[in-house]
Amino acid sequence: MVVDSARIRVTNCFFLHFTTQGILVRRGHESFISNTFLGQHPTVGGSSEEKGFSGTAVDLDSTDNAVTDVVIFSAAIGVVLRGQSNMITGVHCYNKASTFGGVGILVKAAQNRIDDCYLDYNSIVIEDPQWVHITNGYFLGDANVVLKSVSGRVSGLNIVNNIFIGDPNRMVPTVHIDGAFKDVNQVVIDHNSVNGMRLKSTTGRMTVAGNGTRWVADFSPLLVFPNRINHFHYSFYSKGGGGGVGEFPVHAVTNISRNMVVVESEKAVQALVSVLVDQNNMFGDENVVAI
């Protein structure tokens, strides 16, 4: 336990057989934890006792700390962040699988960064995400990011440039919403790659072909937040005009509800309609309620 301290180093250590916390940092700031192994039970993974793992390996109830190059091999929760301005880098969490109720990294405070971490069959859970950055991560075995609503607000969240690998028979979403978020702004979830999981994003693009008067681009399987399109842009390409030589078909977006964009034309025409949408409210934008 580190209490009311500043500029403390915990490095090259091995913590075993803890029942509550392996490392607890309370108040103070600038504790650096690095090159350390933590586990409640000695295991290299796949333990028959995994369902019963308890405790928290690293509990940061403090600000301005760094956890770097740490392996957590058995605990109910790998890392919990209760304070702001912490940096988590190069942490490998295979402490307890999500299917057994385990959590890799639990974020309970704003303004934290998670970079270059390996979530091994468990997830990052963020409560009311505000000013949280997750990047360059490797998520294996249906590991994902869970956005948990407490007060229904998410702001300043970036989840970018991560790799997600899972079971194609389950198709677990890369980002899961637990509860309803009424206030959503400055959220960017994009540029992630996926194999065997369902990609979720706050941006989407689609081209719809058809011969008629109505084209529907359905982004509901892709977009993170339900019934929310903040910005949209579309292009309309028709071959042969809209009824006569030299004529241009009249067309417009007529609906953006339920994460679908509907484009309609005045006359039947063979056309390609390309649509780009996002759920990223910025300062100055109102929180749009779909029409």
Coordinates of C-alpha atoms in Angstrom, one line a residue:
M1 CA 0.0 0.0 0.0
V2 CA 1.3 3.5 -1.0
V3 CA -0.5 6.3 0.8
D4 CA -0.1 10.1 0.6
S5 CA 3.2 9.7 -1.3
A6 CA 4.9 11.3 -4.3
R7 CA 7.4 10.0 -6.8
I8 CA 7.4 6.4 -5.6
R9 CA 8.7 3.5 -7.7
V10 CA 7.5 -0.1 -7.6
T11 CA 9.7 -2.0 -10.1
N12 CA 10.9 -5.5 -10.8
C13 CA 8.5 -7.1 -8.2
F14 CA 6.5 -10.2 -8.0
F15 CA 3.2 -10.1 -6.0
L16 CA 1.4 -13.4 -5.2
H17 CA -1.4 -14.7 -2.9
F18 CA -3.1 -11.3 -2.3
T19 CA -6.8 -11.4 -1.3
T20 CA -7.8 -7.7 -1.6
Q21 CA -5.2 -5.7 -3.6
G22 CA -1.8 -6.5 -4.9
I23 CA -0.8 -2.9 -5.1
L24 CA -3.0 -0.1 -3.7
V25 CA -2.1 3.6 -4.3
R26 CA -4.2 6.0 -2.3
R27 CA -4.0 9.7 -2.6
G28 CA -0.7 11.3 -3.5
H29 CA 0.6 11.2 -7.0
E30 CA 3.4 10.1 -9.4
S31 CA 3.8 6.5 -8.4
F32 CA 5.5 4.5 -11.1
I33 CA 4.8 0.7 -11.3
S34 CA 6.8 -1.1 -13.9
N35 CA 8.3 -4.5 -14.9
T36 CA 6.2 -6.3 -12.3
F37 CA 4.1 -9.6 -12.2
L38 CA 1.0 -9.9 -10.1
G39 CA -1.4 -12.8 -9.4
Q40 CA -3.6 -14.1 -6.7
H41 CA -2.7 -17.7 -7.6
P42 CA 0.3 -19.1 -9.4
T43 CA -0.8 -20.0 -12.9
V44 CA 0.2 -19.7 -16.5
G45 CA -3.4 -19.5 -17.7
G46 CA -6.3 -21.9 -18.0
S47 CA -6.4 -22.6 -14.3
S48 CA -9.2 -24.8 -13.0
E49 CA -9.7 -22.3 -10.2
E50 CA -10.1 -19.3 -12.5
K51 CA -13.8 -18.9 -11.7
G52 CA -12.9 -18.2 -8.1
F53 CA -10.2 -15.6 -8.6
S54 CA -10.9 -12.5 -6.6
G55 CA -9.2 -9.3 -5.5
T56 CA -7.6 -6.5 -7.6
A57 CA -4.1 -6.6 -8.8
V58 CA -3.5 -2.8 -9.1
D59 CA -5.8 -0.3 -7.5
L60 CA -5.0 3.4 -8.3
D61 CA -7.0 5.7 -6.1
S62 CA -4.7 8.5 -7.0
T63 CA -3.6 10.8 -9.8
D64 CA -0.7 11.2 -12.2
N65 CA 0.6 7.6 -12.0
A66 CA 2.0 5.3 -14.6
V67 CA 1.7 1.5 -14.9
T68 CA 4.2 0.2 -17.5
D69 CA 5.2 -3.3 -18.7
V70 CA 3.1 -5.2 -16.1
V71 CA 1.6 -8.8 -16.3
I72 CA -1.5 -9.7 -14.3
F73 CA -2.1 -13.4 -14.4
S74 CA -4.8 -14.0 -11.8
A75 CA -7.3 -11.6 -10.1
A76 CA -10.9 -10.7 -10.5
I77 CA -9.8 -7.2 -11.7
G78 CA -6.5 -6.5 -13.3
V79 CA -6.3 -2.7 -12.9
V80 CA -8.8 -0.3 -11.5
L81 CA -8.4 3.5 -12.1
R82 CA -10.2 5.6 -9.5
G83 CA -8.1 8.8 -10.1
Q84 CA -7.4 11.0 -13.1
S85 CA -4.4 11.6 -15.3
N86 CA -3.0 8.0 -15.1
M87 CA -1.2 6.3 -17.9
I88 CA -1.4 2.5 -18.5
T89 CA 1.1 1.2 -21.1
G90 CA 2.2 -2.3 -22.1
V91 CA 0.0 -4.2 -19.6
H92 CA -1.0 -7.8 -20.3
C93 CA -4.2 -8.8 -18.5
Y94 CA -5.1 -12.5 -18.5
N95 CA -6.3 -12.4 -14.9
K96 CA -9.8 -13.7 -15.3
A97 CA -11.9 -14.3 -18.4
S98 CA -15.0 -12.1 -19.0
T99 CA -17.1 -15.2 -19.2
F100 CA -16.3 -15.8 -15.5
G101 CA -16.9 -12.2 -14.5
G102 CA -13.4 -11.0 -14.8
V103 CA -12.3 -7.5 -15.9
G104 CA -9.0 -6.6 -17.3
I105 CA -9.0 -2.8 -16.7
L106 CA -11.8 -0.9 -14.9
V107 CA -11.9 2.8 -15.5
K108 CA -14.0 4.7 -12.9
A109 CA -12.5 8.2 -13.4
A110 CA -12.1 10.7 -16.2
Q111 CA -8.9 11.7 -18.0
N112 CA -7.0 8.4 -18.2
R113 CA -5.0 6.9 -21.1
I114 CA -4.5 3.3 -22.0
D115 CA -2.0 2.5 -24.7
D116 CA -0.4 -0.6 -26.1
C117 CA -2.1 -3.0 -23.7
Y118 CA -3.0 -6.7 -24.3
L119 CA -6.5 -7.7 -23.0
D120 CA -6.4 -11.5 -23.0
Y121 CA -10.0 -12.9 -22.8
N122 CA -11.2 -10.0 -20.7
S123 CA -12.3 -6.5 -21.3
I124 CA -11.8 -2.8 -20.6
V125 CA -14.8 -1.5 -18.7
I126 CA -15.3 2.3 -18.6
E127 CA -17.9 3.9 -16.4
D128 CA -19.4 7.2 -17.9
P129 CA -16.3 7.6 -20.2
Q130 CA -15.0 11.2 -20.1
W131 CA -11.7 12.1 -21.7
V132 CA -10.4 8.5 -22.0
H133 CA -8.0 7.4 -24.7
I134 CA -7.6 3.7 -25.7
T135 CA -5.2 3.1 -28.6
N136 CA -2.8 0.5 -30.0
G137 CA -4.4 -2.3 -28.0
Y138 CA -4.6 -6.0 -28.7
F139 CA -7.9 -7.6 -27.7
L140 CA -7.9 -11.4 -27.9
G141 CA -10.6 -14.1 -27.2
D142 CA -13.7 -11.9 -27.5
A143 CA -12.1 -9.2 -25.3
N144 CA -13.7 -5.8 -26.0
V145 CA -14.4 -2.4 -24.6
V146 CA -17.6 -2.0 -22.5
L147 CA -19.1 1.5 -22.0
K148 CA -21.1 1.4 -18.8
S149 CA -23.6 4.1 -18.2
V150 CA -23.9 5.4 -14.6
S151 CA -25.2 9.0 -15.2
G152 CA -25.7 8.6 -18.9
R153 CA -22.9 10.8 -20.2
V154 CA -20.0 10.1 -22.4
S155 CA -17.6 12.8 -23.6
G156 CA -14.1 13.0 -25.0
L157 CA -13.7 9.3 -25.7
N158 CA -11.2 7.9 -28.3
I159 CA -10.9 4.2 -29.1
V160 CA -8.7 4.1 -32.2
N161 CA -6.1 1.9 -33.9
N162 CA -6.8 -1.3 -32.0
I163 CA -6.9 -5.0 -33.0
F164 CA -9.8 -7.3 -31.9
I165 CA -9.7 -11.1 -32.4
G166 CA -12.5 -13.3 -31.4
D167 CA -14.7 -16.4 -32.1
P168 CA -16.5 -16.0 -35.4
N169 CA -19.3 -18.3 -34.1
R170 CA -20.1 -15.7 -31.4
M171 CA -19.4 -12.4 -33.2
V172 CA -19.1 -10.4 -29.9
P173 CA -19.2 -6.6 -30.6
T174 CA -15.8 -4.8 -30.3
V175 CA -17.5 -2.1 -28.3
H176 CA -20.5 -2.9 -26.1
I177 CA -23.0 -0.4 -24.5
D178 CA -24.1 -1.3 -21.0
G179 CA -27.1 1.0 -20.3
A180 CA -28.3 4.2 -22.0
F181 CA -26.3 7.3 -22.8
K182 CA -28.4 10.5 -23.2
D183 CA -25.5 12.9 -23.6
V184 CA -22.9 11.9 -26.2
N185 CA -20.2 14.3 -27.5
Q186 CA -16.7 14.2 -28.8
V187 CA -16.6 10.4 -29.2
V188 CA -14.3 8.8 -31.9
I189 CA -14.3 5.1 -32.3
D190 CA -12.6 4.3 -35.6
H191 CA -9.7 2.8 -37.4
N192 CA -9.9 -0.5 -35.5
S193 CA -9.3 -3.9 -37.2
V194 CA -11.3 -7.0 -36.4
N195 CA -11.3 -10.7 -37.0
G196 CA -14.2 -12.9 -35.7
M197 CA -15.9 -10.1 -33.9
R198 CA -18.6 -7.5 -34.9
L199 CA -16.9 -4.2 -35.7
K200 CA -18.5 -1.2 -33.9
S201 CA -17.7 2.4 -34.9
T202 CA -18.9 6.0 -34.6
T203 CA -18.3 6.4 -38.4
G204 CA -19.7 4.6 -41.3
R205 CA -19.7 4.7 -45.1
M206 CA -21.9 2.7 -47.5
T207 CA -22.8 2.6 -51.2
V208 CA -26.3 1.5 -52.2
A209 CA -27.2 0.6 -55.8
G210 CA -30.7 0.4 -57.1
N211 CA -33.2 1.2 -59.8
G212 CA -36.2 3.0 -58.3
T213 CA -37.0 6.0 -56.1
R214 CA -35.7 5.0 -52.7
W215 CA -32.3 3.9 -51.3
V216 CA -31.7 2.9 -47.7
A217 CA -28.3 2.8 -46.1
D218 CA -28.6 0.8 -42.8
F219 CA -25.8 1.6 -40.4
S220 CA -27.4 0.0 -37.3
P221 CA -25.2 -3.1 -37.3
L222 CA -22.1 -0.8 -37.3
L223 CA -22.8 2.3 -35.2
V224 CA -22.0 2.2 -31.5
F225 CA -24.9 4.3 -30.2
P226 CA -28.5 3.5 -31.1
N227 CA -30.7 5.9 -33.1
R228 CA -28.0 8.6 -33.3
I229 CA -26.6 10.1 -36.5
N230 CA -25.0 13.5 -35.9
H231 CA -23.6 14.3 -39.3
F232 CA -24.3 12.8 -42.8
H233 CA -23.1 13.4 -46.3
Y234 CA -24.3 11.7 -49.4
S235 CA -23.5 11.6 -53.1
F236 CA -25.9 10.6 -55.9
Y237 CA -24.7 9.1 -59.1
S238 CA -27.3 8.3 -61.8
K239 CA -26.8 6.9 -65.2
G240 CA -29.1 8.1 -67.9
G241 CA -30.7 11.0 -66.1
G242 CA -34.1 11.1 -64.5
G243 CA -36.6 10.8 -67.3
G244 CA -35.1 12.4 -70.3
V245 CA -31.9 13.3 -72.1
G246 CA -30.1 16.1 -70.2
E247 CA -32.4 15.9 -67.1
F248 CA -31.1 15.6 -63.6
P249 CA -33.2 13.7 -61.0
V250 CA -34.4 15.6 -58.0
H251 CA -33.3 13.8 -54.8
A252 CA -33.0 14.4 -51.1
V253 CA -32.4 12.7 -47.7
T254 CA -35.8 12.1 -46.2
N255 CA -35.0 10.3 -43.0
I256 CA -32.1 9.6 -40.6
S257 CA -33.8 7.7 -37.8
R258 CA -32.8 4.3 -36.3
N259 CA -29.3 4.7 -37.7
M260 CA -30.5 4.5 -41.3
V261 CA -30.2 7.1 -44.0
V262 CA -33.1 7.2 -46.5
V263 CA -32.5 8.9 -49.9
E264 CA -35.5 9.4 -52.2
S265 CA -35.8 10.7 -55.8
E266 CA -38.7 12.4 -57.5
K267 CA -38.6 9.9 -60.4
A268 CA -37.4 6.3 -60.8
V269 CA -33.8 6.2 -61.8
Q270 CA -30.9 3.7 -61.8
A271 CA -28.4 5.2 -59.3
L272 CA -25.5 4.6 -56.9
V273 CA -26.0 6.4 -53.6
S274 CA -22.9 6.8 -51.4
V275 CA -23.5 7.8 -47.7
L276 CA -21.1 8.9 -45.0
V277 CA -22.2 9.3 -41.4
D278 CA -20.8 9.8 -37.9
Q279 CA -21.9 10.0 -34.3
N280 CA -19.2 12.5 -33.3
N281 CA -20.8 15.7 -31.8
M282 CA -18.2 18.5 -31.4
F283 CA -18.3 21.7 -29.5
G284 CA -21.0 23.9 -31.1
D285 CA -23.0 21.0 -32.3
E286 CA -26.3 20.3 -30.6
N287 CA -27.0 16.7 -29.4
V288 CA -29.1 15.8 -32.4
V289 CA -32.2 13.7 -31.8
A290 CA -32.9 11.7 -35.0
I291 CA -35.9 13.0 -37.0

